[in-house]
Tab-separated table of C-alpha atoms in Angstrom:
chain	number	residue	atom	x	y	z
A	1	MET	CA	11.237	15.013	1.363
A	2	VAL	CA	9.054	16.620	3.752
A	3	VAL	CA	5.372	16.379	2.644
A	4	VAL	CA	2.834	18.901	3.985
A	5	VAL	CA	-0.795	17.755	4.177
A	6	GLY	CA	-2.449	20.826	5.780
A	7	LYS	CA	-3.864	24.158	5.549
A	8	PRO	CA	-1.724	26.982	3.536
A	9	GLU	CA	-0.576	28.431	6.851
A	10	THR	CA	0.870	25.163	7.854
A	11	ALA	CA	3.049	24.646	4.563
A	12	GLU	CA	4.132	28.152	4.768
A	13	SER	CA	5.588	27.449	8.025
A	14	VAL	CA	7.545	24.678	6.739
A	15	ARG	CA	8.766	26.790	3.757
A	16	GLU	CA	9.938	29.459	6.224
A	17	LEU	CA	12.049	26.737	8.032
A	18	ASN	CA	13.433	25.791	4.914
A	19	PHE	CA	14.712	29.442	3.748
A	20	ARG	CA	18.138	27.801	3.137
A	21	GLY	CA	16.889	25.215	0.619
A	22	GLU	CA	18.449	22.421	2.480
A	23	PHE	CA	15.524	19.867	1.889
A	24	GLU	CA	12.810	19.490	-0.533
A	25	VAL	CA	9.160	20.407	0.336
A	26	CYS	CA	6.046	19.041	-1.382
A	27	GLU	CA	2.464	20.001	-0.460
A	28	ILE	CA	-0.678	18.154	-1.285
A	29	VAL	CA	-3.385	20.442	-2.029
A	30	GLU	CA	-6.052	17.857	-2.587
A	31	ARG	CA	-8.684	17.796	0.131
A	32	SER	CA	-10.318	14.114	-0.366
A	33	ILE	CA	-9.366	11.087	1.506
A	34	PRO	CA	-8.898	9.101	-1.581
A	35	ALA	CA	-6.583	11.527	-3.362
A	36	ILE	CA	-4.534	12.241	-0.222
A	37	GLN	CA	-4.154	8.448	0.280
A	38	ARG	CA	-3.128	7.651	-3.183
A	39	GLN	CA	-0.692	10.412	-3.330
A	40	LEU	CA	1.083	9.545	-0.187
A	41	GLU	CA	1.358	5.890	-0.760
A	42	GLN	CA	2.526	6.143	-4.516
A	43	ASN	CA	5.284	8.297	-3.341
A	44	GLY	CA	5.969	6.578	0.054
A	45	GLU	CA	9.593	5.842	-0.828
A	46	GLN	CA	10.600	9.304	-1.424
A	47	ILE	CA	9.021	10.751	1.657
A	48	SER	CA	10.988	11.081	4.771
A	49	HIS	CA	8.911	13.231	7.018
A	50	LEU	CA	5.045	14.051	6.875
A	51	VAL	CA	3.475	17.172	8.640
A	52	TYR	CA	-0.044	16.188	9.110
A	53	ASP	CA	-2.914	18.599	10.078
A	54	VAL	CA	-5.865	16.684	11.420
A	55	ARG	CA	-8.093	19.576	10.386
A	56	ILE	CA	-7.378	19.532	6.691
A	57	ILE	CA	-10.191	16.955	5.831
A	58	GLY	CA	-12.860	18.853	7.791
A	59	ASN	CA	-13.776	15.855	9.604
A	60	ILE	CA	-11.565	14.597	12.520
A	61	ASP	CA	-12.875	11.004	12.171
A	62	GLN	CA	-11.991	10.892	8.407
A	63	SER	CA	-8.606	12.400	9.408
A	64	LEU	CA	-7.727	10.015	11.956
A	65	GLY	CA	-8.654	7.052	9.883
A	66	LEU	CA	-6.428	8.180	7.073
A	67	LEU	CA	-3.563	8.813	9.679
A	68	GLU	CA	-4.034	5.164	11.054
A	69	ARG	CA	-3.679	3.686	7.790
A	70	ILE	CA	-0.610	5.781	6.565
A	71	CYS	CA	1.334	4.471	9.725
A	72	VAL	CA	0.792	0.966	8.553
A	73	THR	CA	1.382	1.397	4.637
A	74	ILE	CA	4.356	3.724	5.093
A	75	PRO	CA	6.104	2.256	8.224
A	76	GLY	CA	9.463	4.128	7.992
A	77	ILE	CA	7.815	7.705	7.778
A	78	LYS	CA	8.296	10.117	10.431
A	79	ILE	CA	5.128	12.130	11.112
A	80	ILE	CA	4.431	15.353	12.817
A	81	VAL	CA	0.654	15.836	13.773
A	82	VAL	CA	-0.717	19.306	14.103
A	83	THR	CA	-3.693	19.402	16.337
A	84	GLU	CA	-4.338	23.113	16.746
A	85	GLY	CA	-7.943	23.683	18.198
A	86	ILE	CA	-8.336	19.987	19.494
A	87	SER	CA	-8.595	19.786	23.324
A	88	THR	CA	-5.711	17.777	25.082
A	89	ASP	CA	-8.072	15.600	27.089
A	90	SER	CA	-10.466	14.819	24.228
A	91	ALA	CA	-10.962	11.178	22.752
A	92	PHE	CA	-9.506	12.443	19.514
A	93	MET	CA	-6.242	13.454	21.328
A	94	ARG	CA	-6.177	9.962	22.965
A	95	ASP	CA	-6.628	8.268	19.735
A	96	ILE	CA	-3.726	10.305	18.028
A	97	LEU	CA	-1.497	9.340	20.995
A	98	THR	CA	-1.884	5.632	20.072
A	99	LEU	CA	-0.423	6.169	16.593
A	100	VAL	CA	2.289	9.029	17.029
A	101	PRO	CA	4.450	9.719	20.045
A	102	PRO	CA	3.528	12.727	22.148
A	103	GLU	CA	6.864	14.563	21.230
A	104	GLN	CA	5.656	14.353	17.422
A	105	ILE	CA	2.274	16.192	18.367
A	106	VAL	CA	2.246	20.138	18.076
A	107	SER	CA	-0.569	22.419	19.129
A	108	ASP	CA	0.096	25.130	16.654
A	109	HIS	CA	1.295	25.381	13.064
A	110	GLY	CA	3.679	28.122	13.912
A	111	ALA	CA	6.879	28.211	16.206
A	112	GLU	CA	6.173	24.907	17.883
A	113	LEU	CA	5.740	23.143	14.611
A	114	LYS	CA	9.176	24.604	13.228
A	115	ARG	CA	11.042	23.469	16.587
A	116	VAL	CA	9.857	20.062	16.476
A	117	LEU	CA	10.464	19.554	12.668
A	118	ASN	CA	14.016	21.377	13.057
A	119	SER	CA	14.757	19.032	15.780
A	120	MET	CA	13.853	15.854	13.681
A	121	LEU	CA	15.519	17.012	10.459
A	122	CYS	CA	18.777	17.637	12.497
A	123	ASP	CA	18.555	14.083	13.754
A	124	ALA	CA	17.987	12.790	10.490
A	125	GLY	CA	21.004	14.694	8.985
A	126	LEU	CA	18.691	16.702	6.386
A	127	ILE	CA	19.733	20.048	8.059
A	128	ARG	CA	22.565	21.453	10.245
A	129	ASP	CA	21.875	22.062	13.743
A	130	GLU	CA	22.298	25.668	15.111
A	131	THR	CA	25.735	25.202	16.439
A	132	GLU	CA	27.066	24.214	12.976
A	133	GLN	CA	25.447	27.007	11.603
A	134	SER	CA	26.734	29.590	13.914
A	135	ASN	CA	30.304	28.497	13.086
A	136	SER	CA	29.768	28.274	9.489
A	137	PRO	CA	30.321	31.278	6.914
A	138	PRO	CA	27.135	33.009	6.082
A	139	GLN	CA	25.584	31.673	2.949
A	140	GLU	CA	23.375	33.337	0.413
A	141	ASP	CA	19.470	32.642	1.024
A	142	ILE	CA	18.257	30.258	-1.504
A	143	SER	CA	14.415	30.532	-2.087
A	144	PRO	CA	13.047	27.296	-1.844
A	145	GLN	CA	11.088	25.580	-4.522
A	146	THR	CA	7.837	24.034	-3.458
A	147	GLU	CA	6.692	21.261	-5.667
A	148	THR	CA	3.415	19.640	-5.755
A	149	LEU	CA	3.354	15.680	-5.858
A	150	PRO	CA	1.478	14.680	-9.317
A	151	ASP	CA	-2.139	14.054	-9.048
A	152	ALA	CA	-3.038	10.324	-9.036
A	153	PRO	CA	-5.618	9.251	-11.452
A	154	GLU	CA	-9.116	9.711	-9.999
A	155	PRO	CA	-11.777	6.896	-10.013
A	156	SER	CA	-13.983	7.172	-12.720
A	157	SER	CA	-17.223	7.317	-10.522
A	158	GLU	CA	-16.993	8.520	-6.977
A	159	VAL	CA	-19.524	9.506	-4.493
A	160	VAL	CA	-18.659	12.435	-2.506
A	161	ILE	CA	-20.225	12.738	1.062
A	162	PRO	CA	-20.161	15.881	2.938
A	163	PRO	CA	-17.719	15.775	5.954
A	164	SER	CA	-20.500	16.682	8.148
A	165	GLN	CA	-22.400	13.718	7.339
A	166	VAL	CA	-19.528	11.101	8.032
A	167	ASP	CA	-19.146	9.726	11.569
A	168	ARG	CA	-16.264	7.739	12.793
A	169	GLU	CA	-17.884	4.305	12.228
A	170	THR	CA	-18.619	5.300	8.679
A	171	VAL	CA	-14.943	6.340	8.046
A	172	ARG	CA	-13.775	3.111	9.601
A	173	ALA	CA	-16.132	1.050	7.092
A	174	HIS	CA	-14.396	2.695	4.184
A	175	LEU	CA	-10.708	2.732	5.206
A	176	VAL	CA	-10.802	-0.451	7.339
A	177	LEU	CA	-12.818	-3.391	6.426
A	178	PRO	CA	-14.463	-5.623	8.932
A	179	LYS	CA	-12.533	-8.690	9.760
A	180	PRO	CA	-14.152	-11.907	8.644
A	181	ARG	CA	-15.422	-14.290	11.103
A	182	LEU	CA	-12.996	-17.003	11.122
A	183	ARG	CA	-13.548	-20.514	13.000
A	184	GLY	CA	-11.449	-20.465	15.836
A	185	ARG	CA	-9.431	-17.822	14.184
A	186	ASN	CA	-8.112	-20.143	11.290
A	187	ALA	CA	-6.333	-18.128	9.175
A	188	THR	CA	-7.109	-17.884	5.328
A	189	THR	CA	-4.137	-18.848	3.135
A	190	ILE	CA	-3.177	-17.029	0.070
A	191	ALA	CA	-0.610	-19.021	-2.205
A	192	VAL	CA	1.694	-16.885	-4.392
A	193	CYS	CA	3.917	-18.545	-6.981
A	194	GLY	CA	5.869	-17.070	-9.846
A	195	ALA	CA	5.851	-18.478	-13.519
A	196	GLY	CA	9.809	-18.121	-13.059
A	197	HIS	CA	12.572	-16.585	-11.432
A	198	ARG	CA	12.956	-12.760	-10.643
A	199	ILE	CA	9.528	-11.916	-11.819
A	200	GLY	CA	8.033	-10.231	-9.009
A	201	THR	CA	6.773	-13.255	-6.887
A	202	THR	CA	7.894	-12.156	-3.307
A	203	THR	CA	7.105	-8.455	-4.218
A	204	GLN	CA	3.418	-9.373	-4.931
A	205	ALA	CA	3.449	-11.768	-1.813
A	206	MET	CA	4.547	-8.786	0.495
A	207	GLN	CA	2.278	-6.410	-1.350
A	208	LEU	CA	-0.813	-8.579	-0.516
A	209	CYS	CA	0.364	-8.777	3.150
A	210	LEU	CA	0.883	-4.819	3.496
A	211	TYR	CA	-2.652	-4.374	1.838
A	212	LEU	CA	-4.358	-6.727	4.441
A	213	LYS	CA	-2.680	-4.928	7.164
A	214	ALA	CA	-3.761	-1.740	5.991
A	215	MET	CA	-7.264	-3.109	5.863
A	216	GLY	CA	-6.897	-3.903	9.485
A	217	TYR	CA	-6.261	-7.561	9.454
A	218	LYS	CA	-3.347	-9.445	10.931
A	219	ALA	CA	-1.243	-11.074	8.281
A	220	ALA	CA	2.027	-12.599	7.863
A	221	VAL	CA	4.286	-14.091	5.096
A	222	ILE	CA	5.734	-17.662	5.054
A	223	GLU	CA	8.642	-18.831	2.795
A	224	MET	CA	7.835	-21.871	1.339
A	225	ALA	CA	10.703	-22.362	-1.138
A	226	THR	CA	13.689	-21.166	1.097
A	227	THR	CA	14.910	-21.243	4.650
A	228	SER	CA	17.507	-18.228	4.285
A	229	LEU	CA	17.195	-14.619	5.477
A	230	THR	CA	19.736	-13.357	3.034
A	231	PRO	CA	17.277	-12.072	0.492
A	232	TYR	CA	15.582	-9.927	3.052
A	233	THR	CA	18.540	-8.779	4.891
A	234	LYS	CA	20.094	-7.310	1.573
A	235	ILE	CA	17.056	-5.253	1.038
A	236	SER	CA	16.484	-3.991	4.746
A	237	ASP	CA	18.712	-3.433	7.678
A	238	GLU	CA	15.635	-3.231	10.257
A	239	VAL	CA	15.534	-6.895	10.962
A	240	VAL	CA	14.320	-8.135	14.358
A	241	LEU	CA	14.899	-11.764	15.122
A	242	PHE	CA	12.361	-13.731	17.279
A	243	ASP	CA	13.915	-17.233	16.728
A	244	THR	CA	15.376	-19.308	14.048
A	245	THR	CA	12.208	-19.249	11.846
A	246	HIS	CA	10.547	-16.000	12.674
A	247	PHE	CA	11.652	-12.411	11.990
A	248	ARG	CA	10.144	-8.981	11.661
A	249	ILE	CA	11.121	-6.482	8.865
A	250	GLU	CA	9.788	-2.843	9.007
A	251	GLY	CA	6.806	-4.162	10.899
A	252	THR	CA	6.115	-7.095	8.591
A	253	ASP	CA	6.362	-10.524	10.184
A	254	ILE	CA	8.009	-13.294	8.043
A	255	TYR	CA	8.439	-16.953	8.624
A	256	ASN	CA	11.321	-18.918	6.668
A	257	ASP	CA	10.058	-22.436	7.543
A	258	LYS	CA	7.001	-23.921	5.940
A	259	THR	CA	6.032	-25.935	8.935
A	260	CYS	CA	5.326	-22.750	10.607
A	261	ILE	CA	1.861	-22.902	9.038
A	262	LEU	CA	0.631	-25.275	11.863
A	263	THR	CA	1.596	-22.955	14.671
A	264	THR	CA	0.795	-19.381	13.007
A	265	LYS	CA	-2.875	-20.337	11.628
A	266	THR	CA	-4.454	-19.317	14.836
A	267	LYS	CA	-2.289	-16.305	15.345
A	268	TYR	CA	-3.066	-14.440	12.059
A	269	ASP	CA	-6.261	-13.650	9.822
A	270	TYR	CA	-4.331	-14.152	6.813
A	271	LEU	CA	-1.010	-16.293	5.896
A	272	ILE	CA	0.546	-15.300	2.357
A	273	LEU	CA	2.673	-18.281	1.315
A	274	ASP	CA	5.485	-17.531	-0.989
A	275	TYR	CA	6.161	-20.758	-2.995
A	276	GLY	CA	8.676	-19.373	-5.455
A	277	ALA	CA	9.004	-20.539	-9.171
A	278	PHE	CA	6.052	-22.948	-10.140
A	279	GLY	CA	8.456	-25.201	-11.978
A	280	GLU	CA	10.616	-26.162	-8.805
A	281	MET	CA	7.542	-26.907	-6.593
A	282	SER	CA	7.921	-30.617	-5.183
A	283	GLU	CA	4.284	-30.774	-4.690
A	284	VAL	CA	1.734	-28.767	-6.792
A	285	ALA	CA	-1.203	-30.399	-4.956
A	286	ASP	CA	0.031	-28.637	-1.890
A	287	TYR	CA	-0.168	-25.086	-3.669
A	288	LEU	CA	-3.542	-25.927	-4.983
A	289	ARG	CA	-4.909	-26.840	-1.633
A	290	ASN	CA	-4.805	-23.195	-0.391
A	291	ASP	CA	-7.965	-20.734	-0.206
A	292	ILE	CA	-6.686	-18.077	-2.669
A	293	LEU	CA	-4.332	-18.831	-5.436
A	294	VAL	CA	-2.115	-16.205	-7.178
A	295	ALA	CA	0.149	-16.802	-10.096
A	296	VAL	CA	2.753	-13.993	-11.040
A	297	CYS	CA	3.536	-14.038	-14.707
A	298	GLY	CA	5.782	-11.863	-17.102
A	299	ALA	CA	5.267	-10.754	-20.589
A	300	LYS	CA	8.752	-11.164	-22.088
A	301	PRO	CA	8.762	-14.102	-24.847
A	302	SER	CA	11.011	-16.313	-22.353
A	303	GLU	CA	8.355	-15.757	-19.729
A	304	VAL	CA	5.144	-16.351	-21.904
A	305	ASP	CA	5.755	-20.150	-22.226
A	306	LEU	CA	6.177	-20.735	-18.458
A	307	VAL	CA	2.726	-19.464	-17.797
A	308	SER	CA	1.278	-22.573	-20.013
A	309	ASP	CA	2.461	-24.822	-17.258
A	310	ILE	CA	0.417	-23.039	-14.635
A	311	LEU	CA	-2.868	-22.692	-16.869
A	312	ARG	CA	-2.957	-26.536	-17.099
A	313	VAL	CA	-3.581	-26.881	-13.408
A	314	ASP	CA	-5.920	-23.961	-13.102
A	315	ASN	CA	-8.811	-25.083	-11.107
A	316	GLY	CA	-11.093	-22.215	-12.067
A	317	THR	CA	-10.207	-19.902	-9.121
A	318	MET	CA	-6.403	-18.965	-9.798
A	319	HIS	CA	-5.586	-15.014	-10.331
A	320	TYR	CA	-2.923	-14.130	-12.565
A	321	VAL	CA	-0.917	-10.853	-11.780
A	322	PHE	CA	1.534	-9.611	-14.699
A	323	SER	CA	4.428	-7.477	-13.573
A	324	PHE	CA	6.158	-4.722	-15.621
A	325	VAL	CA	3.838	-4.752	-18.454
A	326	PRO	CA	3.639	-1.317	-20.347
A	327	GLN	CA	-0.105	-0.041	-20.723
A	328	ARG	CA	0.088	-0.306	-24.740
A	329	ASP	CA	0.655	-4.266	-24.309
A	330	ARG	CA	-2.036	-4.992	-21.920
A	331	ASP	CA	-4.812	-5.430	-24.351
A	332	ASP	CA	-2.805	-7.995	-25.911
A	333	ILE	CA	-2.018	-9.876	-22.793
A	334	LEU	CA	-5.746	-9.925	-21.851
A	335	LYS	CA	-6.525	-11.504	-25.442
A	336	SER	CA	-3.997	-14.171	-25.005
A	337	MET	CA	-5.286	-15.086	-21.494
A	338	SER	CA	-8.755	-15.703	-22.684
A	339	PRO	CA	-10.806	-17.273	-20.952
A	340	PHE	CA	-8.930	-16.420	-17.829
A	341	ASP	CA	-8.658	-12.642	-18.589
A	342	VAL	CA	-11.436	-12.056	-16.151
A	343	ARG	CA	-8.774	-13.193	-13.369
A	344	THR	CA	-5.903	-11.349	-14.976
A	345	TYR	CA	-4.324	-8.213	-13.369
A	346	PHE	CA	-1.437	-5.822	-13.926
A	347	ALA	CA	0.894	-4.623	-11.292
A	348	GLY	CA	3.096	-1.765	-11.744
A	349	TRP	CA	6.837	-1.206	-10.857
A	350	ILE	CA	7.213	-1.101	-6.927
A	351	PRO	CA	10.622	0.113	-5.958
A	352	ASP	CA	10.373	-1.140	-2.178
A	353	TYR	CA	9.213	-4.460	-1.000
A	354	PHE	CA	8.170	-2.954	2.260
A	355	LEU	CA	6.305	0.025	1.090
A	356	TYR	CA	2.612	-0.527	0.056
A	357	SER	CA	1.747	0.693	-3.406
A	358	GLY	CA	-1.796	1.716	-2.804
A	359	ASN	CA	-3.313	-0.493	-5.148
A	360	ASP	CA	-6.403	-1.302	-3.178
A	361	GLU	CA	-8.442	-2.320	-6.491
A	362	LEU	CA	-5.885	-5.030	-7.406
A	363	TYR	CA	-5.327	-6.706	-4.099
A	364	GLY	CA	-8.915	-6.210	-3.067
A	365	CYS	CA	-10.115	-8.226	-6.171
A	366	ILE	CA	-7.679	-10.839	-5.247
A	367	THR	CA	-8.538	-11.296	-1.762
A	368	GLY	CA	-12.427	-10.983	-2.442
A	369	GLN	CA	-12.770	-7.682	-0.506
A	370	LEU	CA	-13.789	-6.261	-3.861
A	371	LYS	CA	-15.627	-7.694	-6.558
A	372	ALA	CA	-13.931	-7.651	-10.041
A	373	LYS	CA	-15.641	-5.522	-12.698
A	374	GLU	CA	-17.474	-7.948	-15.204
A	375	PRO	CA	-17.030	-7.137	-18.898
A	376	VAL	CA	-19.894	-5.679	-20.445
A	377	GLN	CA	-21.451	-7.731	-23.222
A	378	LYS	CA	-23.378	-6.006	-25.921
A	379	LYS	CA	-26.618	-7.608	-26.742
A	380	GLU	CA	-27.149	-8.400	-30.508
A	381	GLY	CA	-30.753	-7.946	-31.910
A	382	ARG	CA	-32.467	-10.747	-33.535
A	383	LYS	CA	-31.517	-11.530	-36.954
A	384	TRP	CA	-34.227	-11.856	-39.648
A	385	PRO	CA	-34.075	-13.158	-43.127
A	386	PHE	CA	-32.044	-11.302	-45.769
A	387	GLY	CA	-29.847	-9.913	-43.070
A	388	ARG	CA	-32.138	-7.458	-41.399
A	389	LYS	CA	-32.311	-7.039	-37.775
A	390	LYS	CA	-35.692	-6.502	-35.741
A	391	ARG	CA	-35.909	-3.085	-34.444
């Protein structure tokens, strides 16, 4: 799928290139940073190419901040940046060149955009090159159908700041949180365990890592329960091996030996430790000694009983993430988790380990970047004799 984030004339150029209907084109019509961000990240698995017009936001600083985040949260995406009207020797152009190769930057939305996008789509095998088209029999023109990505749910309350009043520093404050001051860069450790097997433990560990990377931190995942590369190599072929314990998949650093904690604590801001199934831990105390504790749970009858074992060792700070729970069942889960419901969260289905889901609210609450919403308690009036209340 080719997604266009740009002005109508930019989308029209992409549709003209797709006159044979060889690939799917989707246009994001939203013009606010949060809405564009959510739609891109929630549909990241389906997007192969992104045409991104930096003028679309109305503020170049905001637009560059969003582009920087997308390069982290959707690592496999191919991006073409339209810089029409921006000087080639400006500071903005220098910032863009740090994110996107120069051959993927175009200065107009017309012929140059079509030429670069056509070349990239041919390389990806999504369309035929010109030599194939000249030798093939003529085909009937198929009018392409342009779809619009479904709107993501908007926040309940959102303060809209006019683009003219937002500078680059303010944008970074919203999209990339400032790094914490760590003593000698001693990484914060986030321990993740699962109530059972195949419950989404590694998925949530990876999502926490991707969230922190999107926020501008340096983060890595350490496997505490296995020393095998097989689970990851089955998922992705893009594996870069550094040594027998350190490898990188689609931009994410992973260590498969728990002894690596000592050598990596000074290299990263955060280390996400994947402990696997809680019942198979050799030392529960080792898990509890970490800075942030996360338990991944399930709502099936066979999985609910396993949660009670974790609740017995809760030290008052543990976070509970339930995976694959339908919306209609979530209230019952929260009631059953009382009084731990204030630290209970729900994660939706995540089809790809290495693509961030965009759920900043969930992972921001767990890592302490965002404060959890406190439940509103109704104040009861003072009761007087005969059942009357004081008014």
